[in-house]
Amino acid sequence: MPARLRECEITPDDGVTNEAELVHFIFLVDVEPVNVIEALKDPKWTSAMEEELESIEKNGT
C-alpha cells in the first residue's frame, strides 16, 4: 500500500452508503504515484517515462 494511503479510513462494503462513495473507493484502487520513487517501482510508469523521454529527444524539445 502506498505511504499516502496508510492513514486512509478503510470502509467495509456495508459502510458504503451511495453510488458516489463506491465510485470514489474504486478510484482509490489504482492511484497515480505521488513521487518518482513510487513511479520507478511500477513497470508501467517506467515505460511511460521512457517513452516520454524518447519523444522529447526525438522532437528536440
Tab-separated table of C-alpha atoms in Angstrom:
chain	number	residue	atom	x	y	z
A	1	MET	CA	0.000	0.000	0.000
A	2	PRO	CA	1.404	3.423	-0.920
A	3	ALA	CA	2.508	5.505	2.072
A	4	ARG	CA	-0.054	8.231	1.360
A	5	LEU	CA	-2.898	5.719	1.735
A	6	ARG	CA	-1.779	4.231	5.043
A	7	GLU	CA	-3.714	6.836	7.022
A	8	CYS	CA	-6.886	6.415	4.953
A	9	GLU	CA	-10.002	5.118	6.604
A	10	ILE	CA	-10.935	1.621	5.433
A	11	THR	CA	-14.689	1.266	4.953
A	12	PRO	CA	-16.309	-2.163	4.649
A	13	ASP	CA	-18.780	-2.684	1.801
A	14	ASP	CA	-21.761	-2.312	4.132
A	15	GLY	CA	-20.402	1.118	5.116
A	16	VAL	CA	-20.692	2.466	1.563
A	17	THR	CA	-23.979	4.329	1.517
A	18	ASN	CA	-24.305	5.517	-2.059
A	19	GLU	CA	-23.005	5.093	-5.579
A	20	ALA	CA	-20.806	8.206	-5.394
A	21	GLU	CA	-18.910	6.764	-2.425
A	22	LEU	CA	-18.474	3.483	-4.278
A	23	VAL	CA	-17.018	5.266	-7.315
A	24	HIS	CA	-14.634	7.166	-5.020
A	25	PHE	CA	-13.372	3.931	-3.464
A	26	ILE	CA	-12.925	2.324	-6.885
A	27	PHE	CA	-10.660	5.177	-7.985
A	28	LEU	CA	-8.502	4.724	-4.882
A	29	VAL	CA	-7.629	1.213	-6.018
A	30	ASP	CA	-5.487	2.396	-8.926
A	31	VAL	CA	-3.860	5.660	-7.898
A	32	GLU	CA	-1.045	7.570	-9.516
A	33	PRO	CA	2.303	7.666	-7.755
A	34	VAL	CA	2.954	10.864	-5.821
A	35	ASN	CA	6.710	10.851	-6.334
A	36	VAL	CA	9.384	9.427	-8.588
A	37	ILE	CA	10.336	6.729	-6.064
A	38	GLU	CA	6.859	5.202	-6.287
A	39	ALA	CA	6.761	5.652	-10.067
A	40	LEU	CA	10.077	3.836	-10.522
A	41	LYS	CA	8.670	0.792	-8.722
A	42	ASP	CA	5.912	0.400	-11.332
A	43	PRO	CA	6.898	-1.005	-14.756
A	44	LYS	CA	4.002	0.820	-16.425
A	45	TRP	CA	5.256	4.169	-15.166
A	46	THR	CA	8.884	3.499	-16.044
A	47	SER	CA	7.804	2.528	-19.553
A	48	ALA	CA	5.695	5.685	-19.858
A	49	MET	CA	8.604	7.830	-18.656
A	50	GLU	CA	10.975	6.195	-21.149
A	51	GLU	CA	8.513	6.796	-23.993
A	52	GLU	CA	8.118	10.425	-22.964
A	53	LEU	CA	11.883	10.980	-22.813
A	54	GLU	CA	12.341	9.355	-26.232
A	55	SER	CA	9.670	11.650	-27.656
A	56	ILE	CA	11.306	14.728	-26.124
A	57	GLU	CA	14.715	13.739	-27.502
A	58	LYS	CA	13.268	12.964	-30.938
A	59	ASN	CA	11.482	16.328	-31.102
A	60	GLY	CA	14.468	18.217	-29.706
A	61	THR	CA	12.354	19.901	-27.065
